[in-house]
Coordinates of C-alpha atoms in Angstrom, one line a residue:
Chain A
X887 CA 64.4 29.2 148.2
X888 CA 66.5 29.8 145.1
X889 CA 68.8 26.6 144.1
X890 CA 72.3 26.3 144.4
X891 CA 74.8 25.8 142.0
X892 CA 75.7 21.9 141.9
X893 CA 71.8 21.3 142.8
X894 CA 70.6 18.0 140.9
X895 CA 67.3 18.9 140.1
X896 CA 64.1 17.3 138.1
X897 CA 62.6 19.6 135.4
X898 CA 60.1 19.7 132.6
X899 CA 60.3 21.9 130.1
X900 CA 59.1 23.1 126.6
X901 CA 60.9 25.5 124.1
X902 CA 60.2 27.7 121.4
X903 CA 61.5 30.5 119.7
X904 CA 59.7 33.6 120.5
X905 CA 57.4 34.3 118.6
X906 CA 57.8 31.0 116.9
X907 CA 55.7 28.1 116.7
X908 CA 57.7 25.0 116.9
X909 CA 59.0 23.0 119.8
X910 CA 62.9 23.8 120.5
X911 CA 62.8 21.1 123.0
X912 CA 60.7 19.4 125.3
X913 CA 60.8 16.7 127.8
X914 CA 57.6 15.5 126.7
X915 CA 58.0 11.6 125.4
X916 CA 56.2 10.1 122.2
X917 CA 53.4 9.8 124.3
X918 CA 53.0 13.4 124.9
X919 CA 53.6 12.9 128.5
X920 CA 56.5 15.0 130.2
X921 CA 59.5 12.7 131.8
X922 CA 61.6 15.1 134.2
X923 CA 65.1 15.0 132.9
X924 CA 68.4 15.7 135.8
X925 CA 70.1 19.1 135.1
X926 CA 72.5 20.1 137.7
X927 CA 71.9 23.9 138.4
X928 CA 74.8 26.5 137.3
X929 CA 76.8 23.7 135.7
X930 CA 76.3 24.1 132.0
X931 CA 74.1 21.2 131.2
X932 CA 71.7 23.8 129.8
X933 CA 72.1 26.9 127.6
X934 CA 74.2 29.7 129.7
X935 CA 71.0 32.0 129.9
X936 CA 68.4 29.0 131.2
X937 CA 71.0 27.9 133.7
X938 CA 71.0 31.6 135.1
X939 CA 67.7 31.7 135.5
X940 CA 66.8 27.9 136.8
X941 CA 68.9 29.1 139.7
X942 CA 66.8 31.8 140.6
X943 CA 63.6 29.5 140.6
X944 CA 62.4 27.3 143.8
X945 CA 61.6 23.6 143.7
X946 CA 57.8 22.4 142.8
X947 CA 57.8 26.2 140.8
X948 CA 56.6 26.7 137.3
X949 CA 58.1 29.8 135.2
X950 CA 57.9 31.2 131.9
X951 CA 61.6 32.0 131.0
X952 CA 62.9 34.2 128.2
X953 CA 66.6 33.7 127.4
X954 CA 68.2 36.3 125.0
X955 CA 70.4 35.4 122.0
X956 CA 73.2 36.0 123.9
X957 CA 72.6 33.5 126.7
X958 CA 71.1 30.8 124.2
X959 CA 72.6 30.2 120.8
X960 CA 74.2 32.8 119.8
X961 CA 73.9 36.7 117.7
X962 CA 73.2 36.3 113.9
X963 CA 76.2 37.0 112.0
X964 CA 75.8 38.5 108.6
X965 CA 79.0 36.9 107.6
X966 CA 78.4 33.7 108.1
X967 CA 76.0 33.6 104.9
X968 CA 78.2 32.6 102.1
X969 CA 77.4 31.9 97.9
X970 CA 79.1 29.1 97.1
X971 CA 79.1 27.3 93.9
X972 CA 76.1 24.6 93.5
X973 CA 78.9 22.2 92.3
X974 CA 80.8 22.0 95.6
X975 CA 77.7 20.4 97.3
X976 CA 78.8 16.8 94.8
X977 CA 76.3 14.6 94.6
X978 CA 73.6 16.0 96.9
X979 CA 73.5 19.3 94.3
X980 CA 70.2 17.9 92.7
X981 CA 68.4 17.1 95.3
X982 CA 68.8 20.0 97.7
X983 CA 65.7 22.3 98.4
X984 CA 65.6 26.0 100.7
X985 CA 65.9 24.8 104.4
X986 CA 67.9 21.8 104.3
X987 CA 70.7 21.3 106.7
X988 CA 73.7 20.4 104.8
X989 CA 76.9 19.8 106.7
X990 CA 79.6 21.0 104.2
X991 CA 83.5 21.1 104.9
X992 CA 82.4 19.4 108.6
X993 CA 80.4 22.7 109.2
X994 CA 76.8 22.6 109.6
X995 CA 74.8 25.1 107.3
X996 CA 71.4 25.6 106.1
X997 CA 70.2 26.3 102.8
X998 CA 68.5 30.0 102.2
X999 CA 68.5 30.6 98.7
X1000 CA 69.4 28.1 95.0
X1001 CA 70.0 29.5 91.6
X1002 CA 71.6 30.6 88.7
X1003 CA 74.1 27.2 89.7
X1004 CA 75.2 29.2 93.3
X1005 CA 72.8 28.4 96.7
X1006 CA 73.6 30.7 99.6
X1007 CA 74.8 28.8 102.5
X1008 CA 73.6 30.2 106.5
X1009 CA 76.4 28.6 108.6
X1010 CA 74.7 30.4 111.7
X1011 CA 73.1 28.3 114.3
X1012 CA 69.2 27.8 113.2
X1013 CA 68.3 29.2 116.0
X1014 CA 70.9 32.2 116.3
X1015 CA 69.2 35.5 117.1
X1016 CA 66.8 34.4 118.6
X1017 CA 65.1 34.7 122.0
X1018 CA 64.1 31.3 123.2
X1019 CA 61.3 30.8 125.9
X1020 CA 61.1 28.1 128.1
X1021 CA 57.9 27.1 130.0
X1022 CA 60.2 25.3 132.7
X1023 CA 58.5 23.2 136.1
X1024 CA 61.3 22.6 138.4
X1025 CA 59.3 19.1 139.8
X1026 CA 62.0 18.1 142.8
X1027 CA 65.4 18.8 144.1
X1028 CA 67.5 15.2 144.5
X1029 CA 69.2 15.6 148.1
X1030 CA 69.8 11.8 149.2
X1031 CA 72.9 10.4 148.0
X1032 CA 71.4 7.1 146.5
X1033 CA 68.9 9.0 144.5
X1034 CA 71.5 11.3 143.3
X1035 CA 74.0 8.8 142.2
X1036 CA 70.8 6.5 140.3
X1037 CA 69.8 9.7 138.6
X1038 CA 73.3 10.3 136.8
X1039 CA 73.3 6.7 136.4
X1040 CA 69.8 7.1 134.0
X1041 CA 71.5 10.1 133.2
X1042 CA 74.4 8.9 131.6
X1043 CA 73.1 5.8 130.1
X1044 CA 70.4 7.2 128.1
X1045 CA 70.5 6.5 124.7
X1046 CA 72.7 3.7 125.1
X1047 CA 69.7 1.5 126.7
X1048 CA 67.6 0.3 129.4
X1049 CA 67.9 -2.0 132.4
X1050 CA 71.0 -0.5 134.1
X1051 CA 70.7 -0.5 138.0
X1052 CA 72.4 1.4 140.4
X1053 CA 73.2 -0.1 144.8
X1054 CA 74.6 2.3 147.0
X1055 CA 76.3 0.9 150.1
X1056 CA 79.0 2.9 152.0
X1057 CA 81.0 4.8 149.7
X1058 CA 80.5 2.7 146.8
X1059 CA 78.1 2.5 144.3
X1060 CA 77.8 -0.7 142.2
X1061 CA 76.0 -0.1 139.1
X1062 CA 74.9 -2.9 137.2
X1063 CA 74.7 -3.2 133.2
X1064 CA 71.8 -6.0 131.6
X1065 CA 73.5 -8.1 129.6
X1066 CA 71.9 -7.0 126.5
X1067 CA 73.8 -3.8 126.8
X1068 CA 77.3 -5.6 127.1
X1069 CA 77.9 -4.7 123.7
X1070 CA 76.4 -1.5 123.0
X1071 CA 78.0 1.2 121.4
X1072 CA 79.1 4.1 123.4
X1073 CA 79.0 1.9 126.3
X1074 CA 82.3 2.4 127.7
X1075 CA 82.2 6.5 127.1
X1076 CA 79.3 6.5 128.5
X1077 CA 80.9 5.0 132.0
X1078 CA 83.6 7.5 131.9
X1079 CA 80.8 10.1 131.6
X1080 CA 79.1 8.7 134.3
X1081 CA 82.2 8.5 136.6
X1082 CA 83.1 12.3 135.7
X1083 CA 79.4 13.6 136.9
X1084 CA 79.1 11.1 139.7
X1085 CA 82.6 11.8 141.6
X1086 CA 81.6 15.6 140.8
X1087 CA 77.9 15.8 142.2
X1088 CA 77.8 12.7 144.7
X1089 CA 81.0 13.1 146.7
X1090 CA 79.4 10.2 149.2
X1091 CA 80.8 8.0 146.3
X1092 CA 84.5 7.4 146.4
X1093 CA 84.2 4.1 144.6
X1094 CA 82.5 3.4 141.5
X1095 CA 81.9 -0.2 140.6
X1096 CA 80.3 -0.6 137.0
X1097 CA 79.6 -5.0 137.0
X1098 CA 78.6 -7.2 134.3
X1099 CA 77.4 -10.1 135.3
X1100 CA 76.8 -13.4 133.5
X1101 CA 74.8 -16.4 135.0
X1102 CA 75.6 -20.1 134.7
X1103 CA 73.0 -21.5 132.8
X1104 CA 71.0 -23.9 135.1
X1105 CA 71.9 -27.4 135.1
X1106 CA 69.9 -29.7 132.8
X1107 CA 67.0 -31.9 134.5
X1108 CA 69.2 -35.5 134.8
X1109 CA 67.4 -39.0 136.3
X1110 CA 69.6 -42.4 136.7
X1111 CA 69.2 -44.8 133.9
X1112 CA 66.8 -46.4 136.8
X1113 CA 64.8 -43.4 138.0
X1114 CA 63.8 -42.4 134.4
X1115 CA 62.7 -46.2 134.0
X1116 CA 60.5 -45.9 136.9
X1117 CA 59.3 -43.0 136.3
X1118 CA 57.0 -45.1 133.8
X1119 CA 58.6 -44.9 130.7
X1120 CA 57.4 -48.2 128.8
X1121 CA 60.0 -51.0 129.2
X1122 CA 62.3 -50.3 126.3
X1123 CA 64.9 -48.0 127.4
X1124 CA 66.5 -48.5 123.6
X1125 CA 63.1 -46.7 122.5
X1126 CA 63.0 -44.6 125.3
X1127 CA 65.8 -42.4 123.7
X1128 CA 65.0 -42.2 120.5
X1129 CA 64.7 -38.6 118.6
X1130 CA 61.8 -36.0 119.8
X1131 CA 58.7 -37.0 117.4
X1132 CA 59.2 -40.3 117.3
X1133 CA 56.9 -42.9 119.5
X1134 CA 55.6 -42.5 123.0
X1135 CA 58.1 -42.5 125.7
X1136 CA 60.8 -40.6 123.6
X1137 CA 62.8 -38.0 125.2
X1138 CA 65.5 -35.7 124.0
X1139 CA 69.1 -36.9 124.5
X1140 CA 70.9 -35.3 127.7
X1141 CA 67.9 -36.0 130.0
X1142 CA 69.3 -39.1 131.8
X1143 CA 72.6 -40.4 133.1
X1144 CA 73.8 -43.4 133.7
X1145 CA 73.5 -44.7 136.9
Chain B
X675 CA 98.7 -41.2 133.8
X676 CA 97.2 -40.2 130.6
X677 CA 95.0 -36.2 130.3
X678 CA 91.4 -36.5 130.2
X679 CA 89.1 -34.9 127.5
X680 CA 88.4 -31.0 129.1
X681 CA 91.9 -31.4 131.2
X682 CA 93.4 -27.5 131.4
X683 CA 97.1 -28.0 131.5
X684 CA 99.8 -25.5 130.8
X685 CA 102.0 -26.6 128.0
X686 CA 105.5 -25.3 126.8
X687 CA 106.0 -26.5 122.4
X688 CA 107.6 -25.4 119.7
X689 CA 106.5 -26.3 116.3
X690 CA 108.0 -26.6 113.4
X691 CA 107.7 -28.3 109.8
X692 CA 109.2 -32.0 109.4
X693 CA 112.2 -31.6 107.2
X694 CA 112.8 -27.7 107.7
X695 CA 114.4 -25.1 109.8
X696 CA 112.1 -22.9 110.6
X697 CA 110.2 -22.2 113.9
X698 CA 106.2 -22.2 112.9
X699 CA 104.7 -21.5 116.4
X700 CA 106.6 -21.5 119.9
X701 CA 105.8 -20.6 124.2
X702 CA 109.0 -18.8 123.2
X703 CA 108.6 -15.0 124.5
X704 CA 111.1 -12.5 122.9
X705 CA 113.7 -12.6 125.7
X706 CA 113.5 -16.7 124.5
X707 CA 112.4 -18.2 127.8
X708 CA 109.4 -20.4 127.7
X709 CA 105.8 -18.9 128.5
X710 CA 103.3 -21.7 129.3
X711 CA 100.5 -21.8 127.3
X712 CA 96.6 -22.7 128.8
X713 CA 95.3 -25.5 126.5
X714 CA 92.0 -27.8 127.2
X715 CA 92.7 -31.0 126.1
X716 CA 90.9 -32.5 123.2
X717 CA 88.7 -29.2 122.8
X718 CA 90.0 -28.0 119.5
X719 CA 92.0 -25.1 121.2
X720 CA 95.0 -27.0 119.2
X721 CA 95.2 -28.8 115.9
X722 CA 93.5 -32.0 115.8
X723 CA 96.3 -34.0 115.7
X724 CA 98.4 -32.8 118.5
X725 CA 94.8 -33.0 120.6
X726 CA 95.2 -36.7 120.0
X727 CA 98.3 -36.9 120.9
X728 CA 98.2 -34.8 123.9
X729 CA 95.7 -36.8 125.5
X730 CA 98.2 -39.5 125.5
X731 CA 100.4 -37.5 127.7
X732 CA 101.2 -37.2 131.3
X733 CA 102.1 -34.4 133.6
X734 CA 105.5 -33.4 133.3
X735 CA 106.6 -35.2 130.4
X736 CA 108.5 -34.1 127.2
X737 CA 107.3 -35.7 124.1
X738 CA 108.5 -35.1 120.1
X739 CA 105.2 -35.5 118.4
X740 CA 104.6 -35.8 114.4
X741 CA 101.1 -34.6 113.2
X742 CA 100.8 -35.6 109.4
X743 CA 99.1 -32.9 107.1
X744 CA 95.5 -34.3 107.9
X745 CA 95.8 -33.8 111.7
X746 CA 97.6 -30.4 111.2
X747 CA 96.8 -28.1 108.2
X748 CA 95.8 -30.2 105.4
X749 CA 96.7 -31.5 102.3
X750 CA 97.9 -29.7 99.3
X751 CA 94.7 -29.1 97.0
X752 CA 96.6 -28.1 93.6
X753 CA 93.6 -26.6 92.3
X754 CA 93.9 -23.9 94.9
X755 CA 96.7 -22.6 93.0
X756 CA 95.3 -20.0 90.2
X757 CA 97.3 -17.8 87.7
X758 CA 95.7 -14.4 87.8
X759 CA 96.3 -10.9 85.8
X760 CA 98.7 -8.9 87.7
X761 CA 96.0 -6.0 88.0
X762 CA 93.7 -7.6 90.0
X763 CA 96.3 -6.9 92.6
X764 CA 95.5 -3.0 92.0
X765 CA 97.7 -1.1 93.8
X766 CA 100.0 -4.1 95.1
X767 CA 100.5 -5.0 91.7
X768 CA 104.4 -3.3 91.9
X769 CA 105.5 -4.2 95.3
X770 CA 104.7 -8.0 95.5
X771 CA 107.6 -10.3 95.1
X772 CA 107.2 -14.0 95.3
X773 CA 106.5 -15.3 98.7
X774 CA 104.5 -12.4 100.0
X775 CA 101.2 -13.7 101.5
X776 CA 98.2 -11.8 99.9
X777 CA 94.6 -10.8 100.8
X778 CA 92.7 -11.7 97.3
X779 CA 88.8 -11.3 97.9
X780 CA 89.0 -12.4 101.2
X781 CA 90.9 -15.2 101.0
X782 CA 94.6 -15.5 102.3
X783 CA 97.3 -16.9 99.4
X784 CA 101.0 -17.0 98.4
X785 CA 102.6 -15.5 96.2
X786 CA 104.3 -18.6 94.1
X787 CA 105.5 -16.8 90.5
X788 CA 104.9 -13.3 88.7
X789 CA 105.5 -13.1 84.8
X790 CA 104.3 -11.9 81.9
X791 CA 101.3 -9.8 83.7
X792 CA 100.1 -12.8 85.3
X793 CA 101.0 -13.9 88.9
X794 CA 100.5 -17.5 90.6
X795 CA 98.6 -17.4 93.3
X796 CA 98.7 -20.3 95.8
X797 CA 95.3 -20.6 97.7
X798 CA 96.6 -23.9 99.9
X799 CA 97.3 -22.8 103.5
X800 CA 101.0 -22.2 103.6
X801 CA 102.1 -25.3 105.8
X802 CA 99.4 -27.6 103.9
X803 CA 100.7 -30.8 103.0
X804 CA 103.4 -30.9 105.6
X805 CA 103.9 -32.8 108.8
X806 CA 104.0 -30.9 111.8
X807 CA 106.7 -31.7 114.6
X808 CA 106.3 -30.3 117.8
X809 CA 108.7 -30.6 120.8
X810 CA 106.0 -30.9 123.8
X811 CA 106.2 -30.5 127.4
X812 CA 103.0 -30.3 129.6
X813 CA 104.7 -28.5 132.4
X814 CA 101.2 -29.3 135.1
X815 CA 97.6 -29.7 135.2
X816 CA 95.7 -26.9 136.8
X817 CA 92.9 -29.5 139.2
X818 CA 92.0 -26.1 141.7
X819 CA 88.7 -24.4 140.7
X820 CA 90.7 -21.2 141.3
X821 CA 93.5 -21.7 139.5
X822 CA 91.4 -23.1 136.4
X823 CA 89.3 -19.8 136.6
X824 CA 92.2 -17.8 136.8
X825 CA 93.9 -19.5 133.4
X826 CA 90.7 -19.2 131.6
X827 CA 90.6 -15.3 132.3
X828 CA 94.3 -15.0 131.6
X829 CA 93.7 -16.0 128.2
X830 CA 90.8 -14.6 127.2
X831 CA 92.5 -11.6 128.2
X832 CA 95.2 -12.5 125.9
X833 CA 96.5 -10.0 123.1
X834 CA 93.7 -7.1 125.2
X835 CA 96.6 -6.2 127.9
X836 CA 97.6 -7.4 130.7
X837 CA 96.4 -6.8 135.0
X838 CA 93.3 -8.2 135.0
X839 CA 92.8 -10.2 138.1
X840 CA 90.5 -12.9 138.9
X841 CA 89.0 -13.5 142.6
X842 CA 86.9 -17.0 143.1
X843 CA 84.8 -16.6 146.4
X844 CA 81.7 -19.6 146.3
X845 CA 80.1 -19.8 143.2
X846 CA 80.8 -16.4 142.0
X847 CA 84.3 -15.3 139.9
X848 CA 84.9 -11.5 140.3
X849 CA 87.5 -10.4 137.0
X850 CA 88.4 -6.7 138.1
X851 CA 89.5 -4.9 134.7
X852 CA 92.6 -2.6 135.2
X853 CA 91.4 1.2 134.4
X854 CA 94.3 0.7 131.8
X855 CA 91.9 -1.5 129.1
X856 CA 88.6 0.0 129.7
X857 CA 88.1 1.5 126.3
X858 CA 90.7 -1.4 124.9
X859 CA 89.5 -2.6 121.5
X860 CA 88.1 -6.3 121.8
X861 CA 87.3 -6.1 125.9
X862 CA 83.3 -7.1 125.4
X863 CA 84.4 -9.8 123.0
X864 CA 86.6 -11.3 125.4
X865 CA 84.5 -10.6 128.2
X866 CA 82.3 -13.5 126.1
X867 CA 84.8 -15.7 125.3
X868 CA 85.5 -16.0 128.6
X869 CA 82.2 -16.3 129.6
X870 CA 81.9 -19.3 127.1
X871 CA 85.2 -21.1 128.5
X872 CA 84.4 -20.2 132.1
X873 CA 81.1 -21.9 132.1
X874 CA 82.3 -25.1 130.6
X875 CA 85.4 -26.0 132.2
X876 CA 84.8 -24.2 135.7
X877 CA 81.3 -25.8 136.4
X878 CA 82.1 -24.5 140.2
X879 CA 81.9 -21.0 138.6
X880 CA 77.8 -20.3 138.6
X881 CA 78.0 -16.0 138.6
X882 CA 81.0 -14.7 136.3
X883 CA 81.2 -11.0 137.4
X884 CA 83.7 -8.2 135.5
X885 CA 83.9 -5.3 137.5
X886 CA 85.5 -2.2 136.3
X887 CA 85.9 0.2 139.6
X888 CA 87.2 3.8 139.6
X889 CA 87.8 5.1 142.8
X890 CA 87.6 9.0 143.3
X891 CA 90.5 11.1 143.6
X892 CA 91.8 11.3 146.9
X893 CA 90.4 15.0 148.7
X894 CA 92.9 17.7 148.1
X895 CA 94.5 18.7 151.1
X896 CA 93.0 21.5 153.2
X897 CA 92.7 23.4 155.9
X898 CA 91.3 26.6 156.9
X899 CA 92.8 30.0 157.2
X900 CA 93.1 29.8 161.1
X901 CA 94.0 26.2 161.0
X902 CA 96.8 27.4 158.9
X903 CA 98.2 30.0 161.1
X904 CA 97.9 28.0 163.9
X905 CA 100.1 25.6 162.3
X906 CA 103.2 27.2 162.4
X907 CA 103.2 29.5 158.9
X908 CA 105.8 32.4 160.0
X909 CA 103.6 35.3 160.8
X910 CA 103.1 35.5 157.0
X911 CA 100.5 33.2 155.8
X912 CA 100.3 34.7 152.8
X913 CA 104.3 34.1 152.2
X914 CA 103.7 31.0 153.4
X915 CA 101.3 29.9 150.7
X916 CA 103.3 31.4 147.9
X917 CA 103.9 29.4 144.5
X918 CA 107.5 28.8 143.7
X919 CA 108.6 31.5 142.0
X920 CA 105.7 34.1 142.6
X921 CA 105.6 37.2 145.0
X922 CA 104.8 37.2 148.2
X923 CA 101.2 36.4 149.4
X924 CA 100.6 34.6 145.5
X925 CA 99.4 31.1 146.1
X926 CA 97.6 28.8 144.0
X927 CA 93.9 28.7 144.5
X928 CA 92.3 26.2 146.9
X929 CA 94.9 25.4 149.2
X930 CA 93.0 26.7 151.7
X931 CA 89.0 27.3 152.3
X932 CA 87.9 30.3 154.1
X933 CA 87.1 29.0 157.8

C-alpha cells in the first residue's frame, strides 16, 4: 500500500550521482551501519523528485530510485560560469586549487579553471544536471501518537545533542532537555522547529511542554557533635576536625553539626 | 528585631553621595513611585557596607545610613589616574569631552582633562573615595517558601522581560516562561542564576523546573457541506460562503470540508 502524504516514515538510504561514484548521502553512521532517519512523505523534507517517488513505495520495501535534474538539484546553467579576476578572491587567491568550494559575494561557487590571474567560477549547484539515484529501504511507517511525537523530538534535536526525552500523556507532550544541553546553541530554534512539525504531523498534541529541570543537590551527610564522637572518633573532637591529610580521625569540615 | 544573615526582604533606598545632589541608585521607577527591591541580607547582593548595616534593621523601619568609601566603592587610588596620547582613543579621539566615561582596554575610566594631545584618564571607580548615604526602608520580610521562590525568580528574571510565573507544589518549583522571551537574549543564563539563588535560600525547593509550553492553535472552524445547508445558508451555500467583496459562490478555501 502506497504511503500517504503526511506519513512519518523510517528510511535508509544511499545516494549517488548516476553514474558517479561517490556517496550524495547516506544514512549510514561512522560505523558504517545505517540509522533510519524520519521523513514525512510528500512534505518536502527530501528533494521534490525522491519525495514523489517515496510515496509510491510501501513500508518494509526496498527500491532503487532515479530522480532527474529536475526533481533533484536543479538543470546546469551555462551562465552561471563566470571569469572573474583572481584578485577578487583577497586573501584566499594563493591558496585556491580546481574544485574548491569558495563562497564569494555570499554565493557558493566552485572552482573549474585558474590562470593567466582570472579562475572561472561554477556558481551551479555541484550536483546540478545530474540524475541522482537513491537505493532507498522504507524500514517502518510511525502510526502511534507517542512514537510519532519522540521521533520529531530526535528529529529536531539532532545536531544540537543527546539525552532529550519525550512523555506523552493526554494531549500534552512534555519533552525534557539534559541539562548539559541547557546552553546549547540553536537550542531554542530548534524548539520552535520542533513545535512547527509536531502541531503539524501529531495533532493528538495540543500542548507542548519543553522542561528543564534542575535537582537540589542532596544534602550533606551531618552527625551531632555526639553521634560523630561515638561513632569512634578518638577522644579529641579539637583533632577530630582538623584538615583532610592530617592525623587519623580527621574529617572534612561540614560533616557534623552541633548538637 | 534585627534581619538574619540569608533573610530575603524587599527594600525601597535611594542612594546618593554624602555632600552632593545627585541620585546614584534608587527603587524609583520612571513614573517615581517606589518599586521594592529583593535583597538577601548579608549575601553581597548590596555593597558591603550597607549589608552591615542592614542586618541591623527591622521590618518596617526607615533608616538614613552612611557607608564610608571602604564599605561602598573604595578609596581613591591616585595612581589610577594616567595621562595618555589622545590617539589611543582612535576614533573617539574628537568626540570626548571631559566627564565622558570611557572603555580603554577593557577597563572603565573618566574622562578628567584633554590638552595638548594628551588626555587624563581617571581609572578610580567614579564614586571612589566618597561616602555613600542611602535613605532605607525594608518595607517586609518574605518567611513563605512560596513567596521567597517567587522573589528569587522575579529577579533573576530581571532586565529578560517580564510574565514569568512561578508555581511551588511540594518540593518542586514550576517557572512557566511566557512564549514572549523564548528566544530573549540572557534566558539560559538566568535560568542558572536562578538556579543558584533558588537552591540556597529556598532549601524547601528540591526540583526547580522551567517549562516553556506552546499550545496548538485552536482547530479552524468547520463543518461539512450538508452540515452547512442544514444550518440555515439561504438556498445559496455558495453565496453564503462568499469573501467580502468577491462574486457570488467565491469563498476562502477550507471553510468547509467535503462531507
Amino acid at each position: 500500500m502506497a504511503l500517504a502524504k503526511g506519513s512519518l516514515v523510517m528510511v535508509e538510504y544511499e545516494s549517488r550521482a548516476k553514474g558517479g561514484e561517490g556517496t550524495i548521502e547516506t544514512t549510514r553512521g561512522a560505523g558504517g551501519a545505517h540509522s533510519a532517519r524520519l521523513v514525512a512523505v510528500g512534505e518536502g523534507w527530501v528533494l521534490r523528485g525522491l519525495d514523489t517517488a517515496l510515496a509510491g513505495m510501501s513500508v518494509g520495501e526496498r527500491r532503487s530510485i532515479e530522480v532527474p535534474p529536475e526533481g533533484a538539484y536543479g538543470a546546469r546553467d551555462p551562465k552561471k560560469v563566470r571569469m572573474i579576476p583572481l584578485r577578487k578572491l583577497g586573501e584566499d587567491a594563493e591558496k585556491v586549487t580546481v574544485g574548491d568550494e569558495i563562497d564569494l559575494d555570499g554565493r557558493k561557487g566552485t572552482i573549474r579553471f585558474i590562470g593567466s590571474g582570472r579562475v572561472q567560477v561554477d556558481y551551479n549547484h555541484r550536483h546540478a544536471g545530474k540524475a541522482i539515484v537513491y537505493e532507498m529501504h522504507v524500514v517502518r511507517e510511525l502510526t502511534g501518537d507517542a512514537e510519532r511525537a519522540s521521533a520529531i523530538v530526535d528529529r529536531g534535536m539532532e545536531g544540537i545533542g543527546r539525552g532529550t526525552a519525550a512523555a506523552l500523556s493526554g494531549e500534552t507532550l512534555e519533552v525534557s532537555i539534559p541539562e548539559s544541553l541547557f546552553r546549547a546553541e540553536g537550542l531554542q530554534a530548534a524548539k520552535q522547529s520542533i513545535r512547527r512539525d509536531m502541531f503539524r504531523f501529531v495533532p493528538a498534541v495540543r500542548r507542548l511542554r519543553f522542561v528543564e529541570e534542575h535537582l537540589a543537590a542532596p544534602p550533606k551527610p551531618t552527625a551531632t557533635r555526639a553521634e560523630f564522637l561515638a561513632a569512634g572518633a578518638s577522644g579529641d573532637a579539637g583533632q577530630a576536625r582538623k584538615a583532610p591529610g592530617a592525623a587519623a580521625g580527621l574529617r572534612p569540615p561540614g560533616q557534623y553539626r552541633a548538637p
